[in-house]
Amino acid sequence: MSPESPAGALTGIRVVEMGQLIAGPFCGQLLGDLGADVVKVEAPGAGDPMRLWGQANADGASLTWPVIARNKRSLTLNLRVESGQEIARRLLDQADILIENFRPGTLERWNLSPESLWETNPGLIIVRVTGFGQTGPYAPRAGYGSIGEAMGGLRYLTGEPDRPPSRAGISIGDSLAGTYAALGALAALNSRQTTGRGQIVDSAIYEAVLAMMEASLTEWDAIRYQRERTGAVLPKIAPSNVYPTADGSSILIAANQDTVFRRLAEVMGQPELATDERYATHHARGERQQELDGLIARWSARYDATELLELLHEGGVPAGRVYRAEDMFADEHFIARNAIVRAHNSQGDEFAMQNVAPRLSDTPGGVRWSGPELGEHTDEVLTDLGYDAAAIERLRNDAIV
């Protein structure tokens, strides 16, 4: 995408991002994807640690940074000194949303408490992303996404039943907290249309994870049922598993709904399975999950993966390969929907990355540029705030920016 990409639904919304790492910045990424002007505030000389994390290219540059910092402008600013705090207040006076993911009380120590910011900008929405939220006995604790995943219940259910809890291969707890933070920010923007006032959006990582735990709390409270690790399947949900093929591949087939199972039975050439009392209902199939998986696996193993998928798709049975990144680049559907885009930074470097989600028909937003250089937009932002070239130079010499 280029700076001429279609406008997003949040065009005209100004966001100041003071967070670092993933949880807060992912919220900023989502808002920027949808068109918001996101100014990322970073410490002079150091910047967000994400600039150095993850895999690197041949030049040693992080390949995570171009994605999570896309569509953002970088302003270097020392928030630990009064001069830097004054610039921050001027910037926030013109903003719609502030995102921060420091420990509770950090903004207050920097003389940037919500109450003081609302004195001059009552409509400012303040998004605060932390491990445990702004209140409660755990609020002061340091909290990473992995801890939120553990305490929110996700880690306990992830992995094989005969092994210790595992984790997803991505920072899902941080990303969930950032997603809920963005959802809260949009809800607060809508509320502001009526009240004229901003509010605090308190997104805790452990609560964002907890929100995804389906009925696990209800099941325990009502019948003392504790979900356990079940590896590749969900108990009593059958058939829904990965099945072998003749060419050594694996295909995921999901046919646990009664109507879909009838279609699978037809595709298998065994329509009688759909009326067999052992498999005819969702409950019956769940009780014979392993037995049914074995039956389907013996059938699927007769076909190469491509042939098997053609049969399943023609029969209206949900199925698909388990993709790696390289498979996504080659998939015709990904290509047709432009699911993967290429973005450039100011140095001309090109990076492939996932496109914006969700898609809006009239104001889809887009990836306008990849992660900026440290302080790349400092002069631009300060000039917009009314600082002249001499003032900016003094601030730079004093290590304020």
PDB file of N, CA, C and O in Angstrom, residues 3 15-16 69 77 126 131 146 154 179 192 195 197 243 258 302 308-309 322 340 365 367 384 401:
ATOM      1  N   PRO A   3       0.837   5.833   0.606  1.00  0.00           N
ATOM      2  CA  PRO A   3       0.105   6.888   1.301  1.00  0.00           C
ATOM      3  C   PRO A   3      -1.191   7.273   0.595  1.00  0.00           C
ATOM      4  O   PRO A   3      -2.031   7.938   1.173  1.00  0.00           O
ATOM      5  N   VAL A  15      -4.396   9.899  17.411  1.00  0.00           N
ATOM      6  CA  VAL A  15      -4.036   8.972  18.482  1.00  0.00           C
ATOM      7  C   VAL A  15      -2.595   9.235  18.891  1.00  0.00           C
ATOM      8  O   VAL A  15      -1.709   9.364  18.044  1.00  0.00           O
ATOM      9  N   VAL A  16      -2.360   9.300  20.196  1.00  0.00           N
ATOM     10  CA  VAL A  16      -1.000   9.374  20.728  1.00  0.00           C
ATOM     11  C   VAL A  16      -0.725   8.052  21.432  1.00  0.00           C
ATOM     12  O   VAL A  16      -1.449   7.672  22.355  1.00  0.00           O
ATOM     13  N   ALA A  69       4.471  -1.383  14.020  1.00  0.00           N
ATOM     14  CA  ALA A  69       4.602   0.078  14.000  1.00  0.00           C
ATOM     15  C   ALA A  69       4.142   0.677  12.678  1.00  0.00           C
ATOM     16  O   ALA A  69       4.363   1.863  12.426  1.00  0.00           O
ATOM     17  N   LEU A  77      10.638  11.738  22.542  1.00  0.00           N
ATOM     18  CA  LEU A  77      10.282  12.687  23.587  1.00  0.00           C
ATOM     19  C   LEU A  77      10.618  12.090  24.949  1.00  0.00           C
ATOM     20  O   LEU A  77      10.239  10.960  25.251  1.00  0.00           O
ATOM     21  N   ILE A 126      -8.634   7.866  27.154  1.00  0.00           N
ATOM     22  CA  ILE A 126      -7.347   7.374  27.653  1.00  0.00           C
ATOM     23  C   ILE A 126      -7.415   5.861  27.770  1.00  0.00           C
ATOM     24  O   ILE A 126      -8.121   5.311  28.617  1.00  0.00           O
ATOM     25  N   GLY A 131      -1.185  -5.563  32.722  1.00  0.00           N
ATOM     26  CA  GLY A 131      -1.364  -6.978  32.992  1.00  0.00           C
ATOM     27  C   GLY A 131      -2.619  -7.272  33.786  1.00  0.00           C
ATOM     28  O   GLY A 131      -3.337  -8.234  33.508  1.00  0.00           O
ATOM     29  N   SER A 146       2.328 -13.419  28.738  1.00  0.00           N
ATOM     30  CA  SER A 146       2.399 -14.820  29.133  1.00  0.00           C
ATOM     31  C   SER A 146       1.759 -15.046  30.498  1.00  0.00           C
ATOM     32  O   SER A 146       1.123 -16.090  30.737  1.00  0.00           O
ATOM     33  N   LEU A 154      -5.924 -19.688  29.673  1.00  0.00           N
ATOM     34  CA  LEU A 154      -5.605 -20.239  28.360  1.00  0.00           C
ATOM     35  C   LEU A 154      -4.479 -21.255  28.404  1.00  0.00           C
ATOM     36  O   LEU A 154      -4.553 -22.323  27.779  1.00  0.00           O
ATOM     37  N   THR A 179      -6.509  -5.792  21.219  1.00  0.00           N
ATOM     38  CA  THR A 179      -7.751  -5.823  20.440  1.00  0.00           C
ATOM     39  C   THR A 179      -8.918  -5.303  21.267  1.00  0.00           C
ATOM     40  O   THR A 179      -9.721  -4.485  20.797  1.00  0.00           O
ATOM     41  N   ARG A 192     -18.684   9.466  23.318  1.00  0.00           N
ATOM     42  CA  ARG A 192     -18.312  10.884  23.340  1.00  0.00           C
ATOM     43  C   ARG A 192     -19.210  11.736  22.444  1.00  0.00           C
ATOM     44  O   ARG A 192     -19.395  12.940  22.697  1.00  0.00           O
ATOM     45  N   THR A 195     -21.950  12.506  25.015  1.00  0.00           N
ATOM     46  CA  THR A 195     -21.579  13.176  26.266  1.00  0.00           C
ATOM     47  C   THR A 195     -20.593  14.324  26.073  1.00  0.00           C
ATOM     48  O   THR A 195     -20.507  15.218  26.919  1.00  0.00           O
ATOM     49  N   ARG A 197     -17.535  13.945  26.378  1.00  0.00           N
ATOM     50  CA  ARG A 197     -16.437  13.689  27.294  1.00  0.00           C
ATOM     51  C   ARG A 197     -15.742  12.363  26.976  1.00  0.00           C
ATOM     52  O   ARG A 197     -16.357  11.401  26.523  1.00  0.00           O
ATOM     53  N   TYR A 243      -6.664 -35.142   9.748  1.00  0.00           N
ATOM     54  CA  TYR A 243      -6.682 -36.514   9.262  1.00  0.00           C
ATOM     55  C   TYR A 243      -5.606 -36.727   8.207  1.00  0.00           C
ATOM     56  O   TYR A 243      -5.286 -35.813   7.432  1.00  0.00           O
ATOM     57  N   ASP A 258     -24.790 -31.736  12.658  1.00  0.00           N
ATOM     58  CA  ASP A 258     -25.521 -32.874  12.097  1.00  0.00           C
ATOM     59  C   ASP A 258     -25.645 -32.787  10.580  1.00  0.00           C
ATOM     60  O   ASP A 258     -25.402 -33.775   9.870  1.00  0.00           O
ATOM     61  N   ARG A 302      -6.774 -42.844   1.938  1.00  0.00           N
ATOM     62  CA  ARG A 302      -6.821 -43.429   0.593  1.00  0.00           C
ATOM     63  C   ARG A 302      -6.584 -42.385  -0.499  1.00  0.00           C
ATOM     64  O   ARG A 302      -6.377 -42.743  -1.656  1.00  0.00           O
ATOM     65  N   LEU A 308      -8.496 -35.209  -2.016  1.00  0.00           N
ATOM     66  CA  LEU A 308      -9.385 -35.248  -0.854  1.00  0.00           C
ATOM     67  C   LEU A 308     -10.091 -33.910  -0.659  1.00  0.00           C
ATOM     68  O   LEU A 308     -11.305 -33.862  -0.414  1.00  0.00           O
ATOM     69  N   LEU A 309      -9.348 -32.820  -0.776  1.00  0.00           N
ATOM     70  CA  LEU A 309      -9.948 -31.497  -0.599  1.00  0.00           C
ATOM     71  C   LEU A 309     -10.993 -31.210  -1.670  1.00  0.00           C
ATOM     72  O   LEU A 309     -12.037 -30.609  -1.390  1.00  0.00           O
ATOM     73  N   VAL A 322      -3.310 -27.298   6.855  1.00  0.00           N
ATOM     74  CA  VAL A 322      -2.709 -26.548   7.951  1.00  0.00           C
ATOM     75  C   VAL A 322      -1.552 -25.753   7.353  1.00  0.00           C
ATOM     76  O   VAL A 322      -0.516 -26.319   7.013  1.00  0.00           O
ATOM     77  N   ILE A 340      -2.272 -10.493   1.834  1.00  0.00           N
ATOM     78  CA  ILE A 340      -0.887 -10.155   2.155  1.00  0.00           C
ATOM     79  C   ILE A 340      -0.486  -8.972   1.296  1.00  0.00           C
ATOM     80  O   ILE A 340      -0.690  -8.981   0.079  1.00  0.00           O
ATOM     81  N   GLY A 365      -9.476   1.502   4.940  1.00  0.00           N
ATOM     82  CA  GLY A 365      -8.167   1.729   5.521  1.00  0.00           C
ATOM     83  C   GLY A 365      -7.105   1.017   4.706  1.00  0.00           C
ATOM     84  O   GLY A 365      -7.325   0.626   3.557  1.00  0.00           O
ATOM     85  N   VAL A 367      -2.528  -0.375   4.733  1.00  0.00           N
ATOM     86  CA  VAL A 367      -1.167  -0.263   5.255  1.00  0.00           C
ATOM     87  C   VAL A 367      -0.459   0.786   4.408  1.00  0.00           C
ATOM     88  O   VAL A 367      -0.077   0.537   3.266  1.00  0.00           O
ATOM     89  N   ASP A 384       3.944  21.085  13.737  1.00  0.00           N
ATOM     90  CA  ASP A 384       2.483  21.179  13.800  1.00  0.00           C
ATOM     91  C   ASP A 384       2.013  21.734  15.140  1.00  0.00           C
ATOM     92  O   ASP A 384       0.939  22.340  15.220  1.00  0.00           O
ATOM     93  N   VAL A 401      14.056  15.798  22.932  1.00  0.00           N
ATOM     94  CA  VAL A 401      13.506  15.039  21.809  1.00  0.00           C
ATOM     95  C   VAL A 401      14.654  14.308  21.104  1.00  0.00           C
ATOM     96  O   VAL A 401      15.826  14.597  21.298  1.00  0.00           O
TER      97      VAL A 401
END
